PDB file of C-alpha atoms in Angstrom:
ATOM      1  CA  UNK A   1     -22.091 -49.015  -8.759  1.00  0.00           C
ATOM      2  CA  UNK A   2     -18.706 -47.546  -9.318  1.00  0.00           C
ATOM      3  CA  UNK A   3     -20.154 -44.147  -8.923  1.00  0.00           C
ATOM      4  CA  UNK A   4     -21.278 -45.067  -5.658  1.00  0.00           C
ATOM      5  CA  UNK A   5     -18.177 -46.686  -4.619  1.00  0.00           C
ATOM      6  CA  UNK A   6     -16.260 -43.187  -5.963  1.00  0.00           C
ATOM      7  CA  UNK A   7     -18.410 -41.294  -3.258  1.00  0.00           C
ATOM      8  CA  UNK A   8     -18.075 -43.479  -0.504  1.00  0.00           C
ATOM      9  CA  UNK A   9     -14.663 -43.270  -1.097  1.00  0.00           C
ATOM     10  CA  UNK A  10     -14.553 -39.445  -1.347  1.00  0.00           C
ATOM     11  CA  UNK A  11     -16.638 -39.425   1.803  1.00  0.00           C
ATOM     12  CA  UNK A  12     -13.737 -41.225   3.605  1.00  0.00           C
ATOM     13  CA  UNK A  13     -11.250 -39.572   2.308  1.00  0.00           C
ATOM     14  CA  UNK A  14     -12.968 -35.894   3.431  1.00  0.00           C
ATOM     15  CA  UNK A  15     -14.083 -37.812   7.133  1.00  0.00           C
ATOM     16  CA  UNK A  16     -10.760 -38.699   7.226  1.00  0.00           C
ATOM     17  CA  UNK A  17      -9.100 -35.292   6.721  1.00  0.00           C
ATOM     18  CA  UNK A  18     -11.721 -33.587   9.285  1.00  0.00           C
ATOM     19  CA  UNK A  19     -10.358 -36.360  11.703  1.00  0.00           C
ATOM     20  CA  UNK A  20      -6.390 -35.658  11.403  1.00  0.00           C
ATOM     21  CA  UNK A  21      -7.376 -31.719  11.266  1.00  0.00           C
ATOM     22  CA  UNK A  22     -10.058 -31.730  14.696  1.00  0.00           C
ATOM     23  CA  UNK A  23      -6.681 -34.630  16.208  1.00  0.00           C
ATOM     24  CA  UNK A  24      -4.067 -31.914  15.306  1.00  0.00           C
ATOM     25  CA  UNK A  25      -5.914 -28.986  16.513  1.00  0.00           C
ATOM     26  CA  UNK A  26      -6.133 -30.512  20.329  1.00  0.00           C
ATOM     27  CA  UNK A  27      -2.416 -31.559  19.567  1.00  0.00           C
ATOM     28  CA  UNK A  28      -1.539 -27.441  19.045  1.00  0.00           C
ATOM     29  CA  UNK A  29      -3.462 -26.856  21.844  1.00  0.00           C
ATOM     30  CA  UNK A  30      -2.037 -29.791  24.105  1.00  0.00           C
ATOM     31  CA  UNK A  31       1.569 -28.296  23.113  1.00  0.00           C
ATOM     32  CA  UNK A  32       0.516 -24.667  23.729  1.00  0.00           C
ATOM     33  CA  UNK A  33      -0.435 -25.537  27.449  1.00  0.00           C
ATOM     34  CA  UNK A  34       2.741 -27.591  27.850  1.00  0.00           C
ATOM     35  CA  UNK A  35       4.725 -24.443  26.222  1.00  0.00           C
ATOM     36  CA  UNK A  36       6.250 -27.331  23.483  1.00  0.00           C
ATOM     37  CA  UNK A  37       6.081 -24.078  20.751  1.00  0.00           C
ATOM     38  CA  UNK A  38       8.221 -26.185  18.050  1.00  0.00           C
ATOM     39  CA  UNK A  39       5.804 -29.267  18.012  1.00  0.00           C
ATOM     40  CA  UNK A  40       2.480 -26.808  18.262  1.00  0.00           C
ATOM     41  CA  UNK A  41       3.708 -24.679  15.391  1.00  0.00           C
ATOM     42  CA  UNK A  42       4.326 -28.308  13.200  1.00  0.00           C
ATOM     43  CA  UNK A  43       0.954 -28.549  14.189  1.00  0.00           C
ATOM     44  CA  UNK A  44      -0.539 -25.617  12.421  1.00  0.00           C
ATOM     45  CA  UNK A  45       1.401 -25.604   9.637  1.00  0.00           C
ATOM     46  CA  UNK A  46       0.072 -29.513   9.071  1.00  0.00           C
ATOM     47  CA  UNK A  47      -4.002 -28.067   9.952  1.00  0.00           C
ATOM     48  CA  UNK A  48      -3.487 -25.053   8.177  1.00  0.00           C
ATOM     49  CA  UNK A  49      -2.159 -26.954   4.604  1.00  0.00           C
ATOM     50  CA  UNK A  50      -5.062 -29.710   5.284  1.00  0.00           C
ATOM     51  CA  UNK A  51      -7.889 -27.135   5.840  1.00  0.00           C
ATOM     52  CA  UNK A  52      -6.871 -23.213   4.533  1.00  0.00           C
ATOM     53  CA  UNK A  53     -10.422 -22.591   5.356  1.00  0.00           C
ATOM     54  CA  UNK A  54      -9.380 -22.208   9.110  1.00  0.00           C
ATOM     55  CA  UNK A  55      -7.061 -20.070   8.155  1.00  0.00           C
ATOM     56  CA  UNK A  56      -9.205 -16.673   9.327  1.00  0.00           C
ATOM     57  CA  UNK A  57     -10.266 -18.575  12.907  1.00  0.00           C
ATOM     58  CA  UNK A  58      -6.889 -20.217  13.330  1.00  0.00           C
ATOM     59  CA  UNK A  59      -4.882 -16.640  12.662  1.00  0.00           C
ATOM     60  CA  UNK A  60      -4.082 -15.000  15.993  1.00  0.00           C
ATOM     61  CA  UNK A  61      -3.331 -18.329  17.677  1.00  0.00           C
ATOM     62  CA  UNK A  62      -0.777 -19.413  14.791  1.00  0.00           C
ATOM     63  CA  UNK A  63       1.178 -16.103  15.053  1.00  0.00           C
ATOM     64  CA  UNK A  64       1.338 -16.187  18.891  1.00  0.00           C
ATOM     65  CA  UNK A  65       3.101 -20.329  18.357  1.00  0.00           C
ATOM     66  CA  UNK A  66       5.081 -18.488  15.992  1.00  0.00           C
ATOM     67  CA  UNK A  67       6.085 -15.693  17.232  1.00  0.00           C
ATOM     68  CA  UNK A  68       6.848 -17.976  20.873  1.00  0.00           C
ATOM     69  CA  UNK A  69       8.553 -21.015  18.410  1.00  0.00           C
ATOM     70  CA  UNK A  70      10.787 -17.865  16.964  1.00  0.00           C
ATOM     71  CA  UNK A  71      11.821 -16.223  19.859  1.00  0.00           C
ATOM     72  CA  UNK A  72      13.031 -20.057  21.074  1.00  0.00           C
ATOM     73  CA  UNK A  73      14.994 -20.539  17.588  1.00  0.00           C
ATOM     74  CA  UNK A  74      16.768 -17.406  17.800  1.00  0.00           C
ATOM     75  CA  UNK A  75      18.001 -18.460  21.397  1.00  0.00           C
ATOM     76  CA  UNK A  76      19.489 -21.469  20.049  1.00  0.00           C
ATOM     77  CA  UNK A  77      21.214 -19.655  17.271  1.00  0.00           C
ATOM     78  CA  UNK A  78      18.855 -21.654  14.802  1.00  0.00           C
ATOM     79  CA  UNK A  79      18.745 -19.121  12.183  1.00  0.00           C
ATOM     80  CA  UNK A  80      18.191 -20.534   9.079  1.00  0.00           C
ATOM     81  CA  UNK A  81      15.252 -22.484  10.927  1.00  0.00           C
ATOM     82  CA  UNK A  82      13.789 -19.194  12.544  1.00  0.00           C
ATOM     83  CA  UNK A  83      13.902 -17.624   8.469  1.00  0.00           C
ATOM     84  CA  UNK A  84      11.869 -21.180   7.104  1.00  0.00           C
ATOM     85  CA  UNK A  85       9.470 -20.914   9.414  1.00  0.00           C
ATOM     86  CA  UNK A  86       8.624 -17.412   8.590  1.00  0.00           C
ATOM     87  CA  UNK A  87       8.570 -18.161   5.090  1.00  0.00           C
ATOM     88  CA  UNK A  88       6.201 -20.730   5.393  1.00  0.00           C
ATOM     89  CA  UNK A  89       3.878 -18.843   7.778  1.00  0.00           C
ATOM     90  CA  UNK A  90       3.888 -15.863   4.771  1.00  0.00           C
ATOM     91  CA  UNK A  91       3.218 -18.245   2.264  1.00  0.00           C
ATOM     92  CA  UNK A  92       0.231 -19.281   4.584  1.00  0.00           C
ATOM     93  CA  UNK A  93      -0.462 -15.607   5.215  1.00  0.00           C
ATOM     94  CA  UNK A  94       1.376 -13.694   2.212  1.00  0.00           C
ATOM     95  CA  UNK A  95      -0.790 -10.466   3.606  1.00  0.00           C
ATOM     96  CA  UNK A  96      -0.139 -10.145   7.062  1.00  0.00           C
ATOM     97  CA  UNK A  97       0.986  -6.892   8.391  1.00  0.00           C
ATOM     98  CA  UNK A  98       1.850  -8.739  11.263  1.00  0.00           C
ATOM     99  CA  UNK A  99       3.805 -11.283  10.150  1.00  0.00           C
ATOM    100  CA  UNK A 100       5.889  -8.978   8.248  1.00  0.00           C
ATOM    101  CA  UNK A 101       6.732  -7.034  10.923  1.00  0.00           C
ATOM    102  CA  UNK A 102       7.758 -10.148  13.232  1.00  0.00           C
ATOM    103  CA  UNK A 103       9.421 -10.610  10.109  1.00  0.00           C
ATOM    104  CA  UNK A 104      11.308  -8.009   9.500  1.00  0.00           C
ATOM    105  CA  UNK A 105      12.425  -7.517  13.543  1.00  0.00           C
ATOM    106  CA  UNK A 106      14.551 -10.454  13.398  1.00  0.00           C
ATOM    107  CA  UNK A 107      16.230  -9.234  10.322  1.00  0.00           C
ATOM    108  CA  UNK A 108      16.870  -6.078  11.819  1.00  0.00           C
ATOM    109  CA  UNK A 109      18.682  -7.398  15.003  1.00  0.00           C
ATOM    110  CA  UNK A 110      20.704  -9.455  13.189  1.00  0.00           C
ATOM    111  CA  UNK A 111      22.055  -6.592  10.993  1.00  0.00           C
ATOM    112  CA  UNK A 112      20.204  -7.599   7.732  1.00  0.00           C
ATOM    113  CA  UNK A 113      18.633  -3.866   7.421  1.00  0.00           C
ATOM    114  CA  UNK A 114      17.888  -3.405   4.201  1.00  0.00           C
ATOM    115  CA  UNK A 115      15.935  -6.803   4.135  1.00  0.00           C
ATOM    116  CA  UNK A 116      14.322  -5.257   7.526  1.00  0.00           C
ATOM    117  CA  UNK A 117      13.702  -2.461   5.912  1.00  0.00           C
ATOM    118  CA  UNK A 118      11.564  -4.099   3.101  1.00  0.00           C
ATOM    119  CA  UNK A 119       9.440  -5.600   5.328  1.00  0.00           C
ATOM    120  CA  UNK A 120       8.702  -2.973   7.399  1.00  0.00           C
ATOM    121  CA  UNK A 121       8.129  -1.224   4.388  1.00  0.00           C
ATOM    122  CA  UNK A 122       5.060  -3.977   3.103  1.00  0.00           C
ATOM    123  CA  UNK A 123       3.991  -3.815   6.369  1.00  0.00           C
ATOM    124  CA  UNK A 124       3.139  -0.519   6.582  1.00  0.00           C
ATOM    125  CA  UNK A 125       1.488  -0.739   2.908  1.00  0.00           C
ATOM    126  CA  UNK A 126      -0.895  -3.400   4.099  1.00  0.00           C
ATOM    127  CA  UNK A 127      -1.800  -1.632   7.106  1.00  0.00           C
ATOM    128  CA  UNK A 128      -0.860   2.062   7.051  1.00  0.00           C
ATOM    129  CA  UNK A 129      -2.136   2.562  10.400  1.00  0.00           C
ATOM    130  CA  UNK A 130       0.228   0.579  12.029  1.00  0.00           C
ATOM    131  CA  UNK A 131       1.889   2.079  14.545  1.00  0.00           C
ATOM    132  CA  UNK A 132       4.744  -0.573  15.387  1.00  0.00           C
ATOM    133  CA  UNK A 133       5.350  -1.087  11.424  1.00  0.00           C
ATOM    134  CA  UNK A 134       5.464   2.649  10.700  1.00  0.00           C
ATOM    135  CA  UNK A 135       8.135   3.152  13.695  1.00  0.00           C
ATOM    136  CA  UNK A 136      10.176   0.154  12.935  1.00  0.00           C
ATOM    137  CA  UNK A 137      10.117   1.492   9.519  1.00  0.00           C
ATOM    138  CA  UNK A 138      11.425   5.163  10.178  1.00  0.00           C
ATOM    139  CA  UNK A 139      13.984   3.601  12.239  1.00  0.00           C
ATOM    140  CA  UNK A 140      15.728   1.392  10.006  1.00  0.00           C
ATOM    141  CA  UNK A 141      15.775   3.856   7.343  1.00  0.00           C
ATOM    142  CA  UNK A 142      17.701   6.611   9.410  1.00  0.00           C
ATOM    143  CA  UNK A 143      19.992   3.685   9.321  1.00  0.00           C
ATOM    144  CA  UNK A 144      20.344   3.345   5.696  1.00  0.00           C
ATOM    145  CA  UNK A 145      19.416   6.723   4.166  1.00  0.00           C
ATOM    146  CA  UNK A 146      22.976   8.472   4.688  1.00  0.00           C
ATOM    147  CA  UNK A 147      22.676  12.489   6.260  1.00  0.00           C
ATOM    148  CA  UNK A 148      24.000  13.561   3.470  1.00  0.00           C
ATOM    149  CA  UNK A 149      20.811  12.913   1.276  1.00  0.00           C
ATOM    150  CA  UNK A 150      18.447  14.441   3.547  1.00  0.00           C
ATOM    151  CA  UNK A 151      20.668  17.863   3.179  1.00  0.00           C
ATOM    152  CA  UNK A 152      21.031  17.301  -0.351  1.00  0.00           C
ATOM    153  CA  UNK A 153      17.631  16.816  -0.611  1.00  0.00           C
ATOM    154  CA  UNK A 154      16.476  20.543   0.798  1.00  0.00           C
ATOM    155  CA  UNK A 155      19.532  21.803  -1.007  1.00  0.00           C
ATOM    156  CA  UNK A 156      17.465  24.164  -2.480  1.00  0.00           C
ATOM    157  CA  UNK A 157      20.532  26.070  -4.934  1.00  0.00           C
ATOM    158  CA  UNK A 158      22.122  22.467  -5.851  1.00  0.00           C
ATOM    159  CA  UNK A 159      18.324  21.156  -7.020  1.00  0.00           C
ATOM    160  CA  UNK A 160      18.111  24.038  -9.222  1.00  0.00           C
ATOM    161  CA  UNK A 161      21.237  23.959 -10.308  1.00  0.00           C
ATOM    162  CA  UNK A 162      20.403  20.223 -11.656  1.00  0.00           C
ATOM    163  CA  UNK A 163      16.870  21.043 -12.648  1.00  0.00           C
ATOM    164  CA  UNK A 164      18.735  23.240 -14.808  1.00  0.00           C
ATOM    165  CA  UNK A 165      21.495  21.142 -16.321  1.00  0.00           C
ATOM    166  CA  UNK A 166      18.660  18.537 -16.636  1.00  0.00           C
ATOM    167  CA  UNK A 167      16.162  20.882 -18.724  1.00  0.00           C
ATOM    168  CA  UNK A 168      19.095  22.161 -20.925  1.00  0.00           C
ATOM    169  CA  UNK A 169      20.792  18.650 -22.120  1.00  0.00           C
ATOM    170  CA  UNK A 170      16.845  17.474 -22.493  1.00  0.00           C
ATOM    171  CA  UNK A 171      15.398  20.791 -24.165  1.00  0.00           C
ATOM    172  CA  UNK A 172      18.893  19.940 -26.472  1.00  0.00           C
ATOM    173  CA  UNK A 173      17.343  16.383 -27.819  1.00  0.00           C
ATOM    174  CA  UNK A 174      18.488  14.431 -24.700  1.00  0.00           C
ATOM    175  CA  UNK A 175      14.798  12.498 -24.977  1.00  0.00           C
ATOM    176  CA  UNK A 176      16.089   8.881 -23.112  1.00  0.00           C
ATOM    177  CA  UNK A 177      17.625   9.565 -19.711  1.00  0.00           C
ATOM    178  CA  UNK A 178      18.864   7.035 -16.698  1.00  0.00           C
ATOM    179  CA  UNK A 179      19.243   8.163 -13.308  1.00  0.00           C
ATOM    180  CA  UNK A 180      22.105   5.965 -11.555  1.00  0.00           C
ATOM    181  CA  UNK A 181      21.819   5.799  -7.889  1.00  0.00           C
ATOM    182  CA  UNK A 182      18.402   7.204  -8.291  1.00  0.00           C
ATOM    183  CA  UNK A 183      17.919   7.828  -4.422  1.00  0.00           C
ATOM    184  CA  UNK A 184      14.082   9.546  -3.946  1.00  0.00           C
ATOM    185  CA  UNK A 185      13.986   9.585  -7.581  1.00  0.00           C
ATOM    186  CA  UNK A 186      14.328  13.643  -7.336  1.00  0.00           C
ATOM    187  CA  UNK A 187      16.671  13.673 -10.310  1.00  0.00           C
ATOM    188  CA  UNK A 188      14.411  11.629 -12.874  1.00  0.00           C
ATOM    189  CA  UNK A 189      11.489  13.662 -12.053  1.00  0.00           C
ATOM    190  CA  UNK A 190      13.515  16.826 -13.382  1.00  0.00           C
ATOM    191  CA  UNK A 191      13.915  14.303 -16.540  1.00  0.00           C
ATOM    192  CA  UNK A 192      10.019  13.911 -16.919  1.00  0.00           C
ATOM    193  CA  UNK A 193       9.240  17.674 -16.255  1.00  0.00           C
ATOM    194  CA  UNK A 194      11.831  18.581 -18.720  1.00  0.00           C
ATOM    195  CA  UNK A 195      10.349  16.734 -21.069  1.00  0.00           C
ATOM    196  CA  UNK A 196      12.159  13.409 -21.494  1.00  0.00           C
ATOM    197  CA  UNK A 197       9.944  11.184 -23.154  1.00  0.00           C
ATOM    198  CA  UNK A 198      11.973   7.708 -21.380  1.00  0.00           C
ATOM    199  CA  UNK A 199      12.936   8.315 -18.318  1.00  0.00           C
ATOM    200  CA  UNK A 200      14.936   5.259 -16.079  1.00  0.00           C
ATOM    201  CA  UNK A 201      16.452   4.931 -12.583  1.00  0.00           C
ATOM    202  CA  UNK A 202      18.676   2.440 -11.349  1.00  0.00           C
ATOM    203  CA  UNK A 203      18.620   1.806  -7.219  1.00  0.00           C
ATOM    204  CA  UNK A 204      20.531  -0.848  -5.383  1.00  0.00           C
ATOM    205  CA  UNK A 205      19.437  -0.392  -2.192  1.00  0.00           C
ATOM    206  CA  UNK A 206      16.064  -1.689  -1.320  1.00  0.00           C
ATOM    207  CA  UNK A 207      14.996   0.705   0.775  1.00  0.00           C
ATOM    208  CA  UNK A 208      15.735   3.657  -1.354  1.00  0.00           C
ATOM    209  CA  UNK A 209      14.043   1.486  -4.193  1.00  0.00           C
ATOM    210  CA  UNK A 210      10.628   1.415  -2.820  1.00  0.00           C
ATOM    211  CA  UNK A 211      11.286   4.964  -1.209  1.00  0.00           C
ATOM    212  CA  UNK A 212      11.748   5.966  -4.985  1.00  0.00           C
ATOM    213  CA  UNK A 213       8.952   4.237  -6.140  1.00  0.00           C
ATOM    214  CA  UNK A 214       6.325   5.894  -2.994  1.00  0.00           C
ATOM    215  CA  UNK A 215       7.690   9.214  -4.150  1.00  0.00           C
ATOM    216  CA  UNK A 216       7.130   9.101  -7.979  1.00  0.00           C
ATOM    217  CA  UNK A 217       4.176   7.146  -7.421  1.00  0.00           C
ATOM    218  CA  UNK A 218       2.877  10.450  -5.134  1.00  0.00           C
ATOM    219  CA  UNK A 219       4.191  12.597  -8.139  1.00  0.00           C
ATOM    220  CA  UNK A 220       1.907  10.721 -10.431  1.00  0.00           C
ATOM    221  CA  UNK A 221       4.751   9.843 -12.505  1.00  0.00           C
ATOM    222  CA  UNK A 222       4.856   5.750 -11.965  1.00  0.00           C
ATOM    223  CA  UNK A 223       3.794   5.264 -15.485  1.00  0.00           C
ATOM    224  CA  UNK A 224       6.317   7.755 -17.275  1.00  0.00           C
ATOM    225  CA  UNK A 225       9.709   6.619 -14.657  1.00  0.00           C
ATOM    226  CA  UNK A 226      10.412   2.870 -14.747  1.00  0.00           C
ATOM    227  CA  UNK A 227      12.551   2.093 -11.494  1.00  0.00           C
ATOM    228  CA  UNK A 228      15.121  -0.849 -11.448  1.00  0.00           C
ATOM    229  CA  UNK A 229      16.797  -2.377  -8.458  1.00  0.00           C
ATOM    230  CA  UNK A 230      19.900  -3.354  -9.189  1.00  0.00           C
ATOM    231  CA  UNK A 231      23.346  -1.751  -9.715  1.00  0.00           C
ATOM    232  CA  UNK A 232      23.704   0.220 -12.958  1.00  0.00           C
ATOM    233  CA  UNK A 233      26.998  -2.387 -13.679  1.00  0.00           C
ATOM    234  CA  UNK A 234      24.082  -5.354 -14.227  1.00  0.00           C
ATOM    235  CA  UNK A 235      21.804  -2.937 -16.233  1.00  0.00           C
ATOM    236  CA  UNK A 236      21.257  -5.181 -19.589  1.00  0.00           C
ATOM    237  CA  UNK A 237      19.900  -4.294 -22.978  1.00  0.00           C
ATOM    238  CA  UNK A 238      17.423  -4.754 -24.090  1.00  0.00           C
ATOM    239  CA  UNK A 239      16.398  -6.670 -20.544  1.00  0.00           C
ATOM    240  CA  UNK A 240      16.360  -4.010 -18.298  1.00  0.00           C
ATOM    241  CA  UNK A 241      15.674  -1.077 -20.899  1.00  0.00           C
ATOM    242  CA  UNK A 242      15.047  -1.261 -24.782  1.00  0.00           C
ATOM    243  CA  UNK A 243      18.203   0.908 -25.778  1.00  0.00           C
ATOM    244  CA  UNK A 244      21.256   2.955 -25.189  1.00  0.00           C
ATOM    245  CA  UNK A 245      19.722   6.225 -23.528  1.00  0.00           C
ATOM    246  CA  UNK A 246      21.140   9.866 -24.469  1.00  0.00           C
ATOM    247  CA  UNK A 247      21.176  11.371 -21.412  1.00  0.00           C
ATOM    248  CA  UNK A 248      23.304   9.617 -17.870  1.00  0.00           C
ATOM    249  CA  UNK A 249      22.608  11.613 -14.536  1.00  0.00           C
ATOM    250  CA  UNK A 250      23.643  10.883 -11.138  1.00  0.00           C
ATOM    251  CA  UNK A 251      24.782  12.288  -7.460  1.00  0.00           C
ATOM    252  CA  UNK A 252      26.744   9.828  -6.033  1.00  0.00           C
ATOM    253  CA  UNK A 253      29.502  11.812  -4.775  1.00  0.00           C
ATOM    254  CA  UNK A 254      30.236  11.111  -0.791  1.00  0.00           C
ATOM    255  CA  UNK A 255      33.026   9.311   0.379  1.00  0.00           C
ATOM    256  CA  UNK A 256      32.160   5.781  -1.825  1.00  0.00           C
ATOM    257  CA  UNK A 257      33.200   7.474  -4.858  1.00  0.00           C
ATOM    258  CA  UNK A 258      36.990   7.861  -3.684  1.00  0.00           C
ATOM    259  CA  UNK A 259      37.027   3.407  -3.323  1.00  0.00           C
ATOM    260  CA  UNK A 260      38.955   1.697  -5.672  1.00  0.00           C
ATOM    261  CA  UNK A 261      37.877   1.234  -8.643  1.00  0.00           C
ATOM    262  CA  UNK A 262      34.275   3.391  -8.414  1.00  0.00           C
ATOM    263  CA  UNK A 263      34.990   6.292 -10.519  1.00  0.00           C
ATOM    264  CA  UNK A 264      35.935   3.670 -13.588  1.00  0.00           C
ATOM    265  CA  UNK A 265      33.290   1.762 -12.846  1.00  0.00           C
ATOM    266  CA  UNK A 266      31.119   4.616 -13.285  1.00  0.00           C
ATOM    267  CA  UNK A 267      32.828   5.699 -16.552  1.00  0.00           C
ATOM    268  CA  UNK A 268      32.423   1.996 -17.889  1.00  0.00           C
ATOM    269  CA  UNK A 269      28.529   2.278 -17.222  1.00  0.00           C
ATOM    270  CA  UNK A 270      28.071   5.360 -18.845  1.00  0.00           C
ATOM    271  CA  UNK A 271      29.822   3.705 -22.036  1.00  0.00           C
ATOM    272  CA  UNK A 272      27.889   0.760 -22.222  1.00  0.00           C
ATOM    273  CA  UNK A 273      24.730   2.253 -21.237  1.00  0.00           C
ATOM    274  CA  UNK A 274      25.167   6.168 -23.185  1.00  0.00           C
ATOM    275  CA  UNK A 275      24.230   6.511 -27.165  1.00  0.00           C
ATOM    276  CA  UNK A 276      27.903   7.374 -29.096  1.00  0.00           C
ATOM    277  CA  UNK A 277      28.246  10.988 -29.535  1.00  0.00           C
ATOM    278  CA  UNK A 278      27.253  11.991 -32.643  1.00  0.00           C
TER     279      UNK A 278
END
């Protein structure tokens, strides 16, 4: 008997939650018509969490409430609102290309480009094909990615000339090297081809991060360079890396390095992050 009663009150409880999920569903709808985004959008969120198996049938219709609810919250200057909602549809939808890229539009209007940047950036790696992603993508990072990289970068005589400096300080028993302000990660590659057996770079923008890591990871070198986001000021041992390294390399010279207090805050990294001389 209290088997039975168990079921029957299982049985409830499930014809119960089909109920509130079919009486929500013509609620979204009902809103939808009447253009109420806000309420239809509450809606979803409350079918969605009740039954995630309507999560594939439900999918096109939830992002067009959202995008529509989103579009009214930035209006109103409801910001922090307009982020929460977002964050709940992507922990509804964690792999949505097009989420990410709804996403990562508002961030980008509202000057937050970096962030942008990163999910344009996970857009594109879910869906590579992606037209809007890929464009949105290319056009935040002209943003961020300074000029002066992209001629450093087909500086053909400076390269060599650190390929050089980079194979001579390894080839001299340099073996643990950290790249600060790592960039494309062009610099700890020369590390790895010289022969460096640990090999670290530190990146504090975003963008450039996962730049850094696409590039060594075309380079077949994500398993010999370990990549850090952060600034090279909040590298920790042994947290971040197991030991002092031998070797410090970096570009960083554009205008930055003439701010107050940069070029001692370089030479205080290199301290606390080099091996003494011996």
């Amino acid at each position: 008997m209290p088997n039975s009663n168990a079921k029957l009150h299982r049985g409830g409880q499930e014809a119960g939650r089909r109920d509130l999920v079919s009486r929500s569903l013509q609620s979204a709808h009902h809103c939808l018509e009447e253009q109420d985004f806000g309420t239809a959008y509450a809606h979803y969120l409350l079918v969605l969490n009740l039954a995630p198996e309507l999560k594939t049938s439900v999918k096109e219709t939830f992002q067009f409430t959202l995008f529509k609810w989103a579009e009214e919250l930035d209006s109103l200057a409801r910001i922090q609102d307009l982020f929460n909602c977002y964050e709940q549809a992507l922990e509804l939808y964690p792999n949505d290309e097009v989420i990410c890229n709804s996403m990562g539009e508002h961030l980008f209007r509202m000057g937050f480009r970096d962030e942008a940047a990163g999910y344009f950036h996970k857009a594109v790696k879910l869906n590579p094909d992606f037209a809007d992603a890929k464009e949105n993508f290319y056009r935040v990072a002209n943003w961020l990615v300074e000029r002066w990289h992209f001629i450093m970068l087909n500086d053909a005589k400076r390269n060599l000339t650190y390929l050089r400096a980079i194979e001579s300080a390894v080839h001299s028993g340099c073996k643990s090297v950290l790249d600060i302000g790592t960039g494309t990660g062009i610099l700890s590659m020369f590390a790895k081809k010289a022969g460096a057996s640990c090999v670290y770079g530190c990146e504090l923008s975003k963008t450039m991060y996962e730049l850094a890591r696409d590039v060594v990871a075309a380079n077949n070198m994500e398993r010999d360079i370990k990549l850090l986001h952060l600034k090279s000021l909040d590298i920790e041992i042994p947290k971040h890396i197991p030991e002092r390294v031998s070797l410090v390399v970096t570009e960083t010279v554009d205008a930055g390095l003439f701010g107050e207090g940069i070029v001692e805050s370089l030479i205080h990294a290199w301290e606390h992050l080099l091996l003494p001389p011996k």
